[in-house]
Amino acid sequence: MLPWKSIIQIQKQSDLPVYLQIANSIIKEIKQGVIKPGSRMPGTRVLAEATGVHRKTIVNAYDELLAQDWLTSVPSKGTFVNQHLPEMHPVKLSAEKVFDKKETTGFKVKMNHNIHDSSRTWRHIMGFHDGPDVRLVPVEQISKAYRSVFNRKSSIKNFTYVNTEGHQVLRKVLSEYLNDTRGLQTTMENIFITRGSQMGFYLLSKILIEPGDHVIVAETSYKYIDLTFENLGGKLIRIPVDDNGIDVDQIEKICQRKKIRAVYVTPHHHYPTTVTLTAARRMKLLSLAEKYGFIIIEDDYDYDFHYQSAPILPLASADRKGLVIYIGTLSKTLAPSLRIGYIVAPKNLMVELSRMRQIIDVQGDPFLEQAVAELFIEGEIRRHMKKVLKEYHKRRDYMCSLLKDKLNDVMEFKVPDGGLAIWAKFDNKIPLPEMALRLRNNEELIISPGLIFNTSRKKLNSTRLGFGWMNIREIEKSVKLLNEAIRKKYW
């Protein structure tokens, strides 16, 4: 008989259950040839006495080994080591040298040079990143919400396929929140949950945009929305943006000459320039939509981040004809990695969204969606927003005061009413892309080169300078580094 007490190593301090420790010890000895294939294993009672553990623990260990095919049970005879052990190493299909897949494919791949490398890989370098500060994420509250969801007996249902349009509870509480904060008149039947707003735009565009359709966007717009429309065959018509937002009079002139399928706008804080579309222009845009029958796609990516008086309500709050599709996100409110976006639209569009989603994604994350619903129900979302809004307001004011003090002669900007960044126009003597690339490659400072905001017709020397990502000390250091970089080389 083998010395089972020395073969089976049990670590009382280990987090691994004892039965799995026993199973792993036996597997190790089988792999090393100490326990031979075909050999009979001791009975559970005998092994329990030899190792000093409860017999039920040995039964569980054997069950695990039987499930993994290391052991086999023969009725009336006992338990044996399997003659045909589980494959311990993958078997090669061929002895010939295989193609190295690390570098290039064996076929042509269409390269999309319109999409620039993401700056997200440079987040470890301090600078003017555009987005929220993850250090302000309410980790404890999110963890508590997840635990609450997982501890419910009903949570087992979340491991199967669920509603394509999103979890019912989240849609209900989100509908109530949007009605209360944005003046929308919705029910849960008008809410479709996505993995971030970008997915929402893609689904909508696949449904609504046909090749050749004319789509109006701002002269400087959100690059990835432009690419979405263009990749689906949409023809972009660019409209200027001034201090009052997108030029609605120009939209009217275009509508008089061409059939417009959709108008994409970010009226609350235009991306990237941060200007707010005035109430008068909003009402005219709605009137034009009714007159010419085009769709308004309203991207309200940062409605909750507003620092002045009460913000103007979204276009969707005044929509009388079902022509406005409202898209928002909770990823900036909570954390970028928590991908929760939503679409607010009439019910018939919900059906088509569900059908289209099943082609690419099937469903969202029911655990995440329920956890976020829990945060709404417990009032954590509102408490968190109240806290971070105060902090971001302070950061905006501090960075704007520093920029005015240190860089007023080399850039122009207006203090934004909201959002997490300012729109900075640099003097043409300063080659913004060159400077940004040099600072990044030297890992000194991150500043967007602004290329993503350029179009074929308009080349800017402007960019967004994010203040939300940094605390007060980091803002001070970043402005100092930017000032030094400009003064030493370009000014």
mmCIF file with all atom_site columns, C-alpha atoms in Angstrom, residues 31-32 37 46 54 100 118 148 160 169 189 226 232 249 315 320 328 336 367 409 412-414 456 467 480:
data_model
loop_
_atom_site.group_PDB
_atom_site.id
_atom_site.type_symbol
_atom_site.label_atom_id
_atom_site.label_alt_id
_atom_site.label_comp_id
_atom_site.label_asym_id
_atom_site.label_entity_id
_atom_site.label_seq_id
_atom_site.pdbx_PDB_ins_code
_atom_site.Cartn_x
_atom_site.Cartn_y
_atom_site.Cartn_z
_atom_site.occupancy
_atom_site.B_iso_or_equiv
_atom_site.pdbx_formal_charge
_atom_site.auth_seq_id
_atom_site.auth_comp_id
_atom_site.auth_asym_id
_atom_site.auth_atom_id
_atom_site.pdbx_PDB_model_num
ATOM 1  C CA . LYS A 1 31  ? 1.475   12.331 -13.740 1.00 0.00 ? 31  LYS A CA 1
ATOM 2  C CA . GLN A 1 32  ? 4.811   11.438 -12.107 1.00 0.00 ? 32  GLN A CA 1
ATOM 3  C CA . PRO A 1 37  ? -2.704  3.557  -14.750 1.00 0.00 ? 37  PRO A CA 1
ATOM 4  C CA . VAL A 1 46  ? -9.495  3.528  4.197   1.00 0.00 ? 46  VAL A CA 1
ATOM 5  C CA . HIS A 1 54  ? -13.678 12.998 6.918   1.00 0.00 ? 54  HIS A CA 1
ATOM 6  C CA . ASP A 1 100 ? 4.208   31.915 -37.254 1.00 0.00 ? 100 ASP A CA 1
ATOM 7  C CA . SER A 1 118 ? -5.782  54.921 -29.247 1.00 0.00 ? 118 SER A CA 1
ATOM 8  C CA . SER A 1 148 ? -26.350 41.935 -3.249  1.00 0.00 ? 148 SER A CA 1
ATOM 9  C CA . THR A 1 160 ? -28.633 31.856 -18.951 1.00 0.00 ? 160 THR A CA 1
ATOM 10 C CA . VAL A 1 169 ? -35.240 46.507 -13.418 1.00 0.00 ? 169 VAL A CA 1
ATOM 11 C CA . GLU A 1 189 ? -40.533 49.961 -22.964 1.00 0.00 ? 189 GLU A CA 1
ATOM 12 C CA . ASP A 1 226 ? -18.513 59.907 -38.541 1.00 0.00 ? 226 ASP A CA 1
ATOM 13 C CA . LEU A 1 232 ? -22.386 52.036 -43.737 1.00 0.00 ? 232 LEU A CA 1
ATOM 14 C CA . ASP A 1 249 ? -29.979 77.987 -40.537 1.00 0.00 ? 249 ASP A CA 1
ATOM 15 C CA . LEU A 1 315 ? -34.242 67.886 -27.549 1.00 0.00 ? 315 LEU A CA 1
ATOM 16 C CA . ARG A 1 320 ? -43.777 65.592 -30.357 1.00 0.00 ? 320 ARG A CA 1
ATOM 17 C CA . GLY A 1 328 ? -26.692 58.408 -23.271 1.00 0.00 ? 328 GLY A CA 1
ATOM 18 C CA . PRO A 1 336 ? -15.279 53.784 -18.294 1.00 0.00 ? 336 PRO A CA 1
ATOM 19 C CA . PHE A 1 367 ? -25.122 41.055 -13.354 1.00 0.00 ? 367 PHE A CA 1
ATOM 20 C CA . ASP A 1 409 ? -0.749  84.452 -25.065 1.00 0.00 ? 409 ASP A CA 1
ATOM 21 C CA . GLU A 1 412 ? -7.605  80.701 -26.729 1.00 0.00 ? 412 GLU A CA 1
ATOM 22 C CA . PHE A 1 413 ? -10.398 78.945 -24.866 1.00 0.00 ? 413 PHE A CA 1
ATOM 23 C CA . LYS A 1 414 ? -13.710 79.587 -23.186 1.00 0.00 ? 414 LYS A CA 1
ATOM 24 C CA . SER A 1 456 ? -10.539 66.663 -45.091 1.00 0.00 ? 456 SER A CA 1
ATOM 25 C CA . PHE A 1 467 ? -9.223  68.283 -16.469 1.00 0.00 ? 467 PHE A CA 1
ATOM 26 C CA . LYS A 1 480 ? 3.687   73.732 -15.822 1.00 0.00 ? 480 LYS A CA 1
#
